[in-house]
Amino acid sequence: MNPAPRTVVSPPRQVVRAVLTEALESKMGGEVVVKSATVSGRIFVVEHKVAWTVLTGPGARSFSTALIDAKLVSREDVEQVMAECRKSGGNFCETLVSWGLVPRDTLRDLLCHHVRAQLDTLFGLTEAQALFVPQPRSYSSQLTFELAELTADTMQPQPAVTQSQSPSGPPVLLEGEVMANVKQALEEAMKIEGAFAVCLADANSGMTLGSVGGNATFNVEAAAAGNTEVMRAKLKTMKALGIKDRIEDMLITLGEQYHIIRPLAAREGLFLYIALHRANSNLAMARFRMADVEKTIQL
């Protein structure tokens, strides 16, 4: 008697894990860029270890938010540390330790849990695209992790934290609220006279974190991705010239359009990108309004 046929369910292909494994084997290091219909992410690899992760999507939180939620630092502390890192080029976590804000062991444990949670989300994506971008990268911190540390079953679960009021600032935004905030800011930017497309993009990966407007002849996401090279080139030139200053905005003037690139002062690597019809826009007012829009974005 033949046994009854069984339905075999194949496990989802571990695309992100496979690409990350490739990246960890690379001598050069670099970053793994992940994109799906709901979640985008980047995994930074240095010297065969995971150094940092950035995740955008439902349920994701930034590490600074995790620190504030755990009541280890205040929002004001985070802003001061970020300002110092932008000025000196230092590492965010190492600066927290050197300033005596968070003990190294405590910080490492929280960072390990944070990165692990983000990797769990990325590994669970069944229809994601992942790409390893080899890139020589210096990293001024020893707070990096073997993949085994981030996937070990022996890690103790992190106690849940609830949304809390920062002692020196407004309530911490969770990811859903962050995305709503970004959308609201972009919609406000679209009210600028002459605007027909705007987005918030990541200069390192070229990914768009939110967009409004555009049409069949102008893909704002593609335009933003292409202009990441403009951002990188300008930053590289400033470094070569020894210019220690920040870019307020960059203007590209076309025959019929203005394109304005405005990096976010509060979040290195992110920038606002807006396209305007030149015939019916006021450039000075547009730049002024973009500065106001930037201030409303909370990440």
Coordinates of C-alpha atoms in Angstrom, one line a residue:
M1 CA 0.0 0.0 0.0
N2 CA 1.5 3.3 -1.0
P3 CA 1.6 6.0 1.6
A4 CA -0.7 8.9 1.1
P5 CA 0.9 11.9 -0.7
R6 CA 2.0 14.7 1.6
T7 CA 2.1 18.4 0.8
V8 CA 5.6 19.7 1.2
V9 CA 5.8 23.4 2.0
S10 CA 9.2 24.9 1.1
P11 CA 10.6 27.4 3.5
P12 CA 10.9 31.0 2.2
R13 CA 14.2 31.7 0.6
Q14 CA 16.4 33.6 3.0
V15 CA 17.5 36.2 0.5
V16 CA 18.6 38.8 3.1
R17 CA 20.5 36.3 5.2
A18 CA 22.3 34.9 2.1
V19 CA 23.4 38.4 0.9
L20 CA 24.5 39.4 4.5
T21 CA 26.6 36.2 4.7
E22 CA 28.2 37.2 1.4
A23 CA 28.9 40.6 2.8
L24 CA 30.4 39.3 6.0
E25 CA 32.8 37.2 4.0
S26 CA 34.0 40.2 2.0
K27 CA 37.4 41.6 2.8
M28 CA 36.3 45.1 1.9
G29 CA 33.0 45.2 3.9
G30 CA 30.3 47.6 2.8
E31 CA 26.5 47.6 3.2
V32 CA 23.6 45.3 2.4
V33 CA 20.7 47.3 1.0
V34 CA 17.3 45.7 1.4
K35 CA 13.9 46.7 0.0
S36 CA 10.5 45.2 0.0
A37 CA 6.9 46.4 -0.4
T38 CA 6.7 47.4 3.3
V39 CA 10.2 47.5 4.7
S40 CA 13.5 49.0 3.7
G41 CA 16.8 48.6 5.4
R42 CA 20.6 48.8 5.4
I43 CA 23.1 46.6 7.2
F44 CA 26.6 48.0 7.6
V45 CA 29.4 45.5 7.6
V46 CA 33.0 46.3 8.8
E47 CA 35.8 43.8 9.2
H48 CA 33.5 40.7 8.9
K49 CA 31.1 42.0 11.6
V50 CA 27.8 43.8 11.6
A51 CA 28.4 47.4 12.7
W52 CA 25.0 49.1 12.4
T53 CA 21.5 48.6 10.9
V54 CA 18.9 51.1 9.7
L55 CA 15.3 50.0 9.2
T56 CA 12.4 51.9 7.8
G57 CA 8.9 50.4 8.0
P58 CA 6.1 49.3 10.4
G59 CA 7.3 48.6 13.9
A60 CA 10.8 49.9 13.4
R61 CA 12.6 52.3 15.8
S62 CA 15.8 54.2 15.6
F63 CA 18.5 53.3 18.2
S64 CA 18.3 56.8 19.7
T65 CA 14.6 56.2 20.3
A66 CA 15.4 52.9 22.0
L67 CA 17.9 54.7 24.3
I68 CA 15.3 57.4 25.2
D69 CA 12.5 54.8 25.7
A70 CA 14.9 52.9 28.1
K71 CA 15.4 56.2 30.0
L72 CA 19.1 56.0 29.6
V73 CA 19.3 59.4 27.9
S74 CA 17.1 62.4 27.1
R75 CA 16.2 63.7 23.7
E76 CA 18.4 66.7 24.5
D77 CA 21.3 64.4 25.2
V78 CA 20.8 62.7 21.8
E79 CA 20.7 66.0 20.0
Q80 CA 23.8 67.2 21.6
V81 CA 25.7 63.9 20.9
M82 CA 24.6 64.0 17.2
A83 CA 25.7 67.6 16.9
E84 CA 29.1 66.7 18.3
C85 CA 29.4 63.7 15.9
R86 CA 28.6 65.9 12.9
K87 CA 31.2 68.4 14.1
S88 CA 34.0 65.9 14.9
G89 CA 33.1 62.9 12.7
G90 CA 33.0 60.8 15.9
N91 CA 30.9 57.7 16.4
F92 CA 27.5 58.1 18.1
C93 CA 27.8 55.1 20.5
E94 CA 31.4 55.9 21.4
T95 CA 30.5 59.5 22.1
L96 CA 27.7 58.3 24.4
V97 CA 30.2 56.3 26.3
S98 CA 33.0 58.9 26.4
W99 CA 30.6 61.5 27.7
G100 CA 29.6 59.2 30.5
L101 CA 25.9 59.0 29.4
V102 CA 25.7 55.3 29.1
P103 CA 28.1 52.5 30.4
R104 CA 29.8 50.6 27.6
D105 CA 28.4 47.2 28.7
T106 CA 24.9 48.5 29.0
L107 CA 25.1 50.2 25.6
R108 CA 26.5 47.1 23.9
D109 CA 23.8 44.9 25.3
L110 CA 21.0 47.3 24.2
L111 CA 22.6 47.8 20.8
C112 CA 22.9 44.0 20.3
H113 CA 19.2 43.6 21.1
H114 CA 18.3 46.5 18.8
V115 CA 20.3 45.2 15.8
R116 CA 19.1 41.6 16.4
A117 CA 15.4 42.8 16.3
Q118 CA 16.0 44.6 13.1
L119 CA 17.8 41.7 11.5
D120 CA 14.9 39.4 12.6
T121 CA 12.5 41.7 10.7
L122 CA 14.7 41.7 7.6
F123 CA 15.4 38.0 7.6
G124 CA 11.6 37.4 7.8
L125 CA 10.9 39.1 4.5
T126 CA 9.8 36.6 1.9
E127 CA 9.7 38.9 -1.1
A128 CA 12.6 41.3 -0.5
Q129 CA 15.3 42.4 -2.8
A130 CA 18.8 42.6 -1.3
L131 CA 22.0 43.9 -2.7
F132 CA 25.5 43.9 -1.3
V133 CA 27.5 47.1 -2.1
P134 CA 31.2 46.5 -1.4
Q135 CA 32.6 49.7 0.1
P136 CA 35.8 50.4 2.0
R137 CA 34.6 51.9 5.3
S138 CA 36.4 53.1 8.4
Y139 CA 34.5 52.6 11.6
S140 CA 35.7 54.3 14.8
S141 CA 34.1 51.9 17.3
Q142 CA 34.6 48.4 18.6
L143 CA 30.9 48.0 19.2
T144 CA 30.4 45.5 16.3
F145 CA 28.9 42.0 16.3
E146 CA 29.5 38.6 14.9
L147 CA 26.4 37.2 13.1
A148 CA 26.2 34.4 15.7
E149 CA 25.7 37.0 18.5
L150 CA 22.8 38.5 16.6
T151 CA 21.1 35.2 15.9
A152 CA 21.9 33.2 19.1
D153 CA 18.9 31.7 20.8
T154 CA 20.6 32.1 24.2
M155 CA 20.2 35.9 24.1
Q156 CA 17.8 37.1 26.9
P157 CA 14.7 38.9 25.6
Q158 CA 14.8 42.7 26.1
P159 CA 12.1 44.0 28.5
A160 CA 9.4 45.8 26.6
V161 CA 9.3 49.5 26.9
T162 CA 6.4 51.7 26.5
Q163 CA 6.2 55.1 24.8
S164 CA 7.3 57.7 27.4
Q165 CA 7.7 61.4 27.8
S166 CA 11.3 62.6 27.5
P167 CA 12.2 64.8 30.5
S168 CA 13.4 67.5 28.2
G169 CA 11.4 67.1 25.0
P170 CA 8.2 66.0 23.3
P171 CA 7.0 62.4 23.4
V172 CA 9.1 59.9 21.5
L173 CA 7.7 59.0 18.1
L174 CA 7.2 55.4 17.2
E175 CA 7.7 54.3 13.6
G176 CA 4.1 54.5 12.5
E177 CA 4.0 58.1 13.8
V178 CA 7.3 58.8 12.2
M179 CA 6.0 57.8 8.8
A180 CA 2.9 59.9 9.3
N181 CA 5.0 62.8 10.3
V182 CA 7.2 62.5 7.2
K183 CA 4.1 62.3 5.0
Q184 CA 2.6 65.4 6.6
A185 CA 5.9 67.3 6.1
L186 CA 6.1 66.3 2.4
E187 CA 2.4 67.3 1.9
E188 CA 3.2 70.6 3.4
A189 CA 6.2 71.0 1.0
M190 CA 3.9 70.3 -1.9
K191 CA 2.0 73.5 -1.0
I192 CA 5.1 75.6 -1.9
E193 CA 4.2 77.6 -5.0
G194 CA 5.4 75.8 -8.2
A195 CA 6.1 72.4 -6.4
F196 CA 5.2 69.3 -8.3
A197 CA 7.2 66.6 -6.6
V198 CA 9.0 66.1 -3.3
C199 CA 10.6 63.3 -1.4
L200 CA 12.7 62.4 1.6
A201 CA 15.7 60.2 0.6
D202 CA 18.8 58.5 2.0
A203 CA 22.0 59.7 0.4
N204 CA 23.9 56.5 1.3
S205 CA 21.5 53.9 -0.2
G206 CA 19.5 56.0 -2.7
M207 CA 16.3 54.7 -1.1
T208 CA 13.3 57.0 -0.9
L209 CA 11.7 57.1 2.6
G210 CA 8.6 58.9 1.4
S211 CA 7.4 60.9 -1.6
V212 CA 4.5 63.0 -2.9
G213 CA 3.8 64.1 -6.4
G214 CA 5.6 63.3 -9.6
N215 CA 4.1 61.9 -12.8
A216 CA 4.8 59.6 -15.7
T217 CA 7.4 61.9 -17.1
F218 CA 9.1 62.7 -13.8
N219 CA 9.8 59.9 -11.4
V220 CA 10.8 61.7 -8.2
E221 CA 12.2 58.5 -6.5
A222 CA 14.5 57.9 -9.5
A223 CA 15.5 61.6 -9.5
A224 CA 16.4 61.5 -5.8
A225 CA 18.4 58.3 -6.2
G226 CA 20.4 59.9 -9.0
N227 CA 21.1 63.0 -7.0
T228 CA 22.6 61.0 -4.1
E229 CA 25.7 61.1 -6.3
V230 CA 25.5 64.9 -6.3
M231 CA 25.4 64.9 -2.6
R232 CA 28.3 62.5 -2.2
A233 CA 30.4 64.4 -4.7
K234 CA 29.9 67.7 -2.9
L235 CA 30.7 66.3 0.5
K236 CA 33.8 64.7 -0.9
T237 CA 34.9 68.0 -2.4
M238 CA 34.3 69.9 0.8
K239 CA 36.4 67.3 2.7
A240 CA 39.2 67.6 0.1
L241 CA 39.1 71.4 0.5
G242 CA 39.1 71.2 4.3
I243 CA 35.7 73.0 4.5
K244 CA 34.3 72.1 7.9
D245 CA 30.7 73.3 7.5
R246 CA 27.3 71.8 6.7
I247 CA 25.4 72.1 3.5
E248 CA 22.1 74.1 4.0
D249 CA 20.8 73.4 0.5
M250 CA 21.9 72.8 -3.1
L251 CA 20.2 74.3 -6.1
I252 CA 20.0 72.8 -9.6
T253 CA 18.6 75.3 -12.2
L254 CA 17.1 73.9 -15.4
G255 CA 15.5 75.7 -18.2
E256 CA 12.0 75.1 -16.9
Q257 CA 12.6 73.7 -13.4
Y258 CA 14.3 74.3 -10.1
H259 CA 15.5 71.3 -8.1
I260 CA 16.4 71.9 -4.4
I261 CA 18.3 69.4 -2.3
R262 CA 18.2 70.1 1.5
P263 CA 20.1 67.7 3.8
L264 CA 18.5 67.2 7.2
A265 CA 20.6 68.8 10.0
A266 CA 19.1 66.4 12.6
R267 CA 19.7 63.2 10.7
E268 CA 22.9 62.8 8.7
G269 CA 22.5 61.1 5.4
L270 CA 18.9 62.1 4.8
F271 CA 17.8 64.9 2.5
L272 CA 14.7 66.5 1.2
Y273 CA 14.4 66.8 -2.6
I274 CA 11.9 69.1 -4.3
A275 CA 11.2 69.9 -7.9
L276 CA 9.4 73.1 -8.9
H277 CA 8.1 74.7 -12.1
R278 CA 10.4 77.7 -12.6
A279 CA 7.7 79.8 -14.3
N280 CA 5.5 80.0 -11.3
S281 CA 7.8 79.6 -8.3
N282 CA 9.6 82.0 -6.1
L283 CA 13.1 80.5 -5.4
A284 CA 13.8 82.6 -2.3
M285 CA 10.5 81.7 -0.8
A286 CA 10.8 78.1 -1.7
R287 CA 14.2 77.8 0.1
F288 CA 12.7 79.5 3.1
R289 CA 9.7 77.2 3.2
M290 CA 11.9 74.1 2.8
A291 CA 13.9 75.2 5.9
D292 CA 10.6 75.3 7.8
V293 CA 9.5 71.9 6.5
E294 CA 12.8 70.4 7.6
K295 CA 12.2 71.5 11.1
T296 CA 8.9 69.7 11.3
I297 CA 10.4 66.3 10.5
Q298 CA 11.0 64.2 13.6
L299 CA 13.0 61.0 13.2

